PDB file of C-alpha atoms in Angstrom:
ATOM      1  CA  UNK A   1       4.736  17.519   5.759  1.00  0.00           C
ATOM      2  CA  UNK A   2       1.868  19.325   5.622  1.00  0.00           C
ATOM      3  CA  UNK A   3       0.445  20.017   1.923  1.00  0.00           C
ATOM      4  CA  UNK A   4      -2.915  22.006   2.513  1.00  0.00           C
ATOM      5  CA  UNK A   5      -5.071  22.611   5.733  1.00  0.00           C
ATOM      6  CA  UNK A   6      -8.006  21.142   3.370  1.00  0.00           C
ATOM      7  CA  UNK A   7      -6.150  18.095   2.924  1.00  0.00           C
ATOM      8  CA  UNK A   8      -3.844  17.239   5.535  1.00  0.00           C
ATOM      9  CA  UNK A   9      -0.911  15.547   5.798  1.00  0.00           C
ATOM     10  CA  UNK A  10       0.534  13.359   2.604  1.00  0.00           C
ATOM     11  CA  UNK A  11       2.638  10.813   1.796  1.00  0.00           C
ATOM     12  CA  UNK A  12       3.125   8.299  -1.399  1.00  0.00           C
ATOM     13  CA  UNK A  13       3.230   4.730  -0.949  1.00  0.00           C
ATOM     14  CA  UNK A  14       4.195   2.388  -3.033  1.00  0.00           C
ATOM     15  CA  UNK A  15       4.009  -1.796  -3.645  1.00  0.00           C
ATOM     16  CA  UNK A  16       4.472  -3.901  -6.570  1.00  0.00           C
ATOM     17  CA  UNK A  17       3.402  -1.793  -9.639  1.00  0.00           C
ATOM     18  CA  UNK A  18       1.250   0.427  -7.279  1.00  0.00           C
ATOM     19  CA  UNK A  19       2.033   3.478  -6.011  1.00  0.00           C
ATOM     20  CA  UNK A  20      -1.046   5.355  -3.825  1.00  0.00           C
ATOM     21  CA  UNK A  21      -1.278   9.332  -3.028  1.00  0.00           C
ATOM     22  CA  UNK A  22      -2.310   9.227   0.478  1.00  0.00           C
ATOM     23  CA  UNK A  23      -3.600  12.412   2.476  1.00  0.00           C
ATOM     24  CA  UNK A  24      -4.908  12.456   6.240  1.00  0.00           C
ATOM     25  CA  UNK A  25      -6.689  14.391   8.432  1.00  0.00           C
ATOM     26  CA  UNK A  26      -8.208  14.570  12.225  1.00  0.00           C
ATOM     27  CA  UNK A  27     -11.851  13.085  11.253  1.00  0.00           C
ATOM     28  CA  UNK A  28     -14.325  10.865  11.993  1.00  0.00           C
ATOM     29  CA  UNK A  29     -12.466   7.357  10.180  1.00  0.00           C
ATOM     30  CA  UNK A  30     -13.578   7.698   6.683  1.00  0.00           C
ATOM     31  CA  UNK A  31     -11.948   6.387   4.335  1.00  0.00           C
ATOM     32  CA  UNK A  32     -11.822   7.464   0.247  1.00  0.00           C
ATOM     33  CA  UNK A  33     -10.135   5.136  -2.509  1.00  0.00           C
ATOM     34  CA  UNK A  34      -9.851   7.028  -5.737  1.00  0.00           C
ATOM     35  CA  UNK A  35     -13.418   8.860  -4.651  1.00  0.00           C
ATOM     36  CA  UNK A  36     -15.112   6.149  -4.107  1.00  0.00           C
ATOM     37  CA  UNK A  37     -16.229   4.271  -0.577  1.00  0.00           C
ATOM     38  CA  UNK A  38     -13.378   1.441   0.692  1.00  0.00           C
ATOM     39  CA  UNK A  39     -15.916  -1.312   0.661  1.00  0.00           C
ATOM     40  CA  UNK A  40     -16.768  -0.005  -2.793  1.00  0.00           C
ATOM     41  CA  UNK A  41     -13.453  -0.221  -3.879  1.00  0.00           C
ATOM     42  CA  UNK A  42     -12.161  -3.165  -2.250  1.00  0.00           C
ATOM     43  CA  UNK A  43     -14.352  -6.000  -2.297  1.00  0.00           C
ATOM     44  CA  UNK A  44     -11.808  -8.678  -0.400  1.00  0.00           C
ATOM     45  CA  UNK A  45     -11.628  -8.572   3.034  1.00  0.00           C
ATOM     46  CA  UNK A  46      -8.148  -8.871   3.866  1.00  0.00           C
ATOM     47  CA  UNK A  47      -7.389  -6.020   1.044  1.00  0.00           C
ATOM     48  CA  UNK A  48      -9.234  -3.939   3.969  1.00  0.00           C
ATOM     49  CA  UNK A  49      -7.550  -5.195   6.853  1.00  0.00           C
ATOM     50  CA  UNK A  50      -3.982  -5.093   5.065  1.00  0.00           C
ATOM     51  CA  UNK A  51      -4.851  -1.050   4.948  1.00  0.00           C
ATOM     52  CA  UNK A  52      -6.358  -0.400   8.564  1.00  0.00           C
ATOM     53  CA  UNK A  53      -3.479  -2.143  10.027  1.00  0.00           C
ATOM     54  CA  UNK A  54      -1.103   0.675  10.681  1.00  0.00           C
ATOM     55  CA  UNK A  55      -4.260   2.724  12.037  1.00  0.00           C
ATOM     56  CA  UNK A  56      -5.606  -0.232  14.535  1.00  0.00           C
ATOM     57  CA  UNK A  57      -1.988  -0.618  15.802  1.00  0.00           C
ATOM     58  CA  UNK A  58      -2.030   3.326  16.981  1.00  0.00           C
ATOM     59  CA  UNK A  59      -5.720   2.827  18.195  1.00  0.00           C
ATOM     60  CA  UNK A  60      -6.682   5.931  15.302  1.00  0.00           C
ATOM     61  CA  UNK A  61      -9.118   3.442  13.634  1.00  0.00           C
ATOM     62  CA  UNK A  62     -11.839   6.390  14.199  1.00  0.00           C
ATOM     63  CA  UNK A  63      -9.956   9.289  14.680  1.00  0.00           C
ATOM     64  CA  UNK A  64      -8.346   9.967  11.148  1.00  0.00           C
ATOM     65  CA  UNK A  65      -9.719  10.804   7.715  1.00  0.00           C
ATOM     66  CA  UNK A  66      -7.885   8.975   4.946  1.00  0.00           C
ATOM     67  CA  UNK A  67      -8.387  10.223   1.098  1.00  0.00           C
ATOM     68  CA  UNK A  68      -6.304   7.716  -1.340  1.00  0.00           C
ATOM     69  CA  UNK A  69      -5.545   8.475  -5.332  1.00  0.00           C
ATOM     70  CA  UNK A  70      -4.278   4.955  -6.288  1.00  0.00           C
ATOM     71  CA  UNK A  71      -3.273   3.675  -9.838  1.00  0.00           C
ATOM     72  CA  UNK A  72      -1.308   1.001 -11.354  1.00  0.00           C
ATOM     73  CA  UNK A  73      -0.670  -3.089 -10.468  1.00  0.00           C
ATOM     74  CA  UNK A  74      -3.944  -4.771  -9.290  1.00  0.00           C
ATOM     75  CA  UNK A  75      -6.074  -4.697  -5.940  1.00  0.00           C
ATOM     76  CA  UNK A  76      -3.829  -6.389  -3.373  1.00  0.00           C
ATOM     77  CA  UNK A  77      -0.479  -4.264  -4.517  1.00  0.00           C
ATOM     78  CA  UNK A  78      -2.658  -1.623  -4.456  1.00  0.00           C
ATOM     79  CA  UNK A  79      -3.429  -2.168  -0.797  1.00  0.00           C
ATOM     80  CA  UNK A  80      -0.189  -2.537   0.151  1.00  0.00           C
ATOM     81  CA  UNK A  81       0.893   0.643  -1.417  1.00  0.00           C
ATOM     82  CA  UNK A  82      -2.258   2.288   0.533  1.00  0.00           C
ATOM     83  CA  UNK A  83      -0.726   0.776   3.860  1.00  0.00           C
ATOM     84  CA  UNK A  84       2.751   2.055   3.237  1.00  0.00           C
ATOM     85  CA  UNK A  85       1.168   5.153   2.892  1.00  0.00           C
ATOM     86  CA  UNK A  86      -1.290   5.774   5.810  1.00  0.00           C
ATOM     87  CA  UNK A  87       2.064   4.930   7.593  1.00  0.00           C
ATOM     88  CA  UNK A  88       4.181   7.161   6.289  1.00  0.00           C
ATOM     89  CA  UNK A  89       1.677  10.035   6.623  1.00  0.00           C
ATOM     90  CA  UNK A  90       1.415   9.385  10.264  1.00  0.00           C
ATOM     91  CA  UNK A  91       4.740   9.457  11.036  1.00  0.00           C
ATOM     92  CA  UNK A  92       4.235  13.019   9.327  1.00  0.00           C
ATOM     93  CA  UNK A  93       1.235  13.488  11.313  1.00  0.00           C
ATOM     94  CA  UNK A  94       3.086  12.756  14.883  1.00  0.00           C
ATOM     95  CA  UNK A  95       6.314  11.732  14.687  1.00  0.00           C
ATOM     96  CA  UNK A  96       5.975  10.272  18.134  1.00  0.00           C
ATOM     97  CA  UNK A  97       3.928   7.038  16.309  1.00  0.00           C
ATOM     98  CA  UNK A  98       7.182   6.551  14.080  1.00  0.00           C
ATOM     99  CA  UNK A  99       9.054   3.614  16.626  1.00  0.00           C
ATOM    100  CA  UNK A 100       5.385   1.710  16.576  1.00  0.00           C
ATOM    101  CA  UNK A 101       5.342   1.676  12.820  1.00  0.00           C
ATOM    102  CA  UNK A 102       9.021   0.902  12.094  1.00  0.00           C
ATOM    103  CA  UNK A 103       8.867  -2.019  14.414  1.00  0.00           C
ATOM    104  CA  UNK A 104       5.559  -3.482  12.645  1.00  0.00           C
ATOM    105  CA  UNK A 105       7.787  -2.918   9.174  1.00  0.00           C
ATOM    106  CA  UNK A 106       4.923  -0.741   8.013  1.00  0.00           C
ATOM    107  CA  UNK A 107       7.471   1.857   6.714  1.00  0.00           C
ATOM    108  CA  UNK A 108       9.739  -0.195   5.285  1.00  0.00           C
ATOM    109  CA  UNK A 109       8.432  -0.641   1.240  1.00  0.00           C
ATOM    110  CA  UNK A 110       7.520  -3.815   0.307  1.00  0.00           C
ATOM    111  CA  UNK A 111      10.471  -4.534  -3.041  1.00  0.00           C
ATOM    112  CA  UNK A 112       8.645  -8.003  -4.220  1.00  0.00           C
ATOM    113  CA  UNK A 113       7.687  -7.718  -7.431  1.00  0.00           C
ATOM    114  CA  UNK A 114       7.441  -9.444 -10.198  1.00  0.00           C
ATOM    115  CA  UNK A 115      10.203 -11.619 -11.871  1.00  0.00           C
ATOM    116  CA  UNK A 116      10.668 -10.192 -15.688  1.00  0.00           C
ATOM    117  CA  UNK A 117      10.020 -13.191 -18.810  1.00  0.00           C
ATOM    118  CA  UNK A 118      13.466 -14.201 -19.590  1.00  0.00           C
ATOM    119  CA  UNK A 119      13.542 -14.459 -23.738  1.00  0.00           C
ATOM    120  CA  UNK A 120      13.647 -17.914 -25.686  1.00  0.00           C
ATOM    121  CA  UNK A 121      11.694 -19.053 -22.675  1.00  0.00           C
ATOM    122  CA  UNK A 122       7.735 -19.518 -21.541  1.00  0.00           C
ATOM    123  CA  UNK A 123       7.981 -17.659 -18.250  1.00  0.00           C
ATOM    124  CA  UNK A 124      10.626 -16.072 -15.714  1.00  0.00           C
ATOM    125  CA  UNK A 125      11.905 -19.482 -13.814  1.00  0.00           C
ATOM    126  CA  UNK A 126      10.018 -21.870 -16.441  1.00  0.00           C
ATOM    127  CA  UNK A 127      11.732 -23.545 -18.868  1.00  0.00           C
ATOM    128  CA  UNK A 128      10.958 -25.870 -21.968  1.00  0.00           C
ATOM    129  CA  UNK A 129      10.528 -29.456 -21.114  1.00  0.00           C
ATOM    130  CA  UNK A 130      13.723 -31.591 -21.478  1.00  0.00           C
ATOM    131  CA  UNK A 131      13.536 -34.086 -24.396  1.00  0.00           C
ATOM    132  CA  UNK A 132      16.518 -36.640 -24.752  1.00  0.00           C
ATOM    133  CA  UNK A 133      15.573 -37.187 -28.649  1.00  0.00           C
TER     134      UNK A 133
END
């Protein structure tokens, strides 16, 4: 769905504790994280590949602005949340690249997250060590 002609086409993505504001637009492949540069913003290499996937799999690696607003969880939810994005606003972009997207299970949000502390105890799963006396 179209927002603003300035802007493009939006969608919210979301991963972990993440959740990323994602607009797109015909361009020239640029790509803005929370106004900054992606190679500013993500200094990890496979944080960057993890969000170009669902572009390099429609072959619109150049073709398509991306501007993110991103907050909460740290760098890799947050680039999960970015990817889940991009492909949701593509699908609202042209739905014809929906069946390419769904089959690489870039639509489908990621639900890992982290397992709450459980109380009397030093972690979610961990427990105190076993003493016989």
């Amino acid at each position: 769905m179209p927002i603003n002609q300035d802007l493009g086409f939006y969608a919210t993505g979301r991963r972990k504790e993440a959740t990323a504001r994602v607009w797109i637009r015909p361009g020239t492949g640029l790509v803005t994280v929370n106004g900054r540069e992606l190679n500013a913003y993500f200094g990890r290499e496979t944080s960057k590949m993890i969000l170009n996937q669902p572009l390099e799999i429609l072959e619109q690696k150049g073709k398509i602005d991306v501007t993110v607003n991103v907050k909460g969880g740290g760098l890799s939810g947050q680039a999960g949340a970015i990817r889940h994005g991009i492909a949701r606003a593509l699908c609202s972009f042209n739905p014809e690249f929906r069946p390419a997207l769904k089959k690489a299970g870039f639509l489908t949000r990621d639900a890992r997250a982290v397992e709450r502390k459980k109380y009397g105890q030093p972690g979610a799963r961990r427990r105190f060590q076993f003493s016989k006396r």
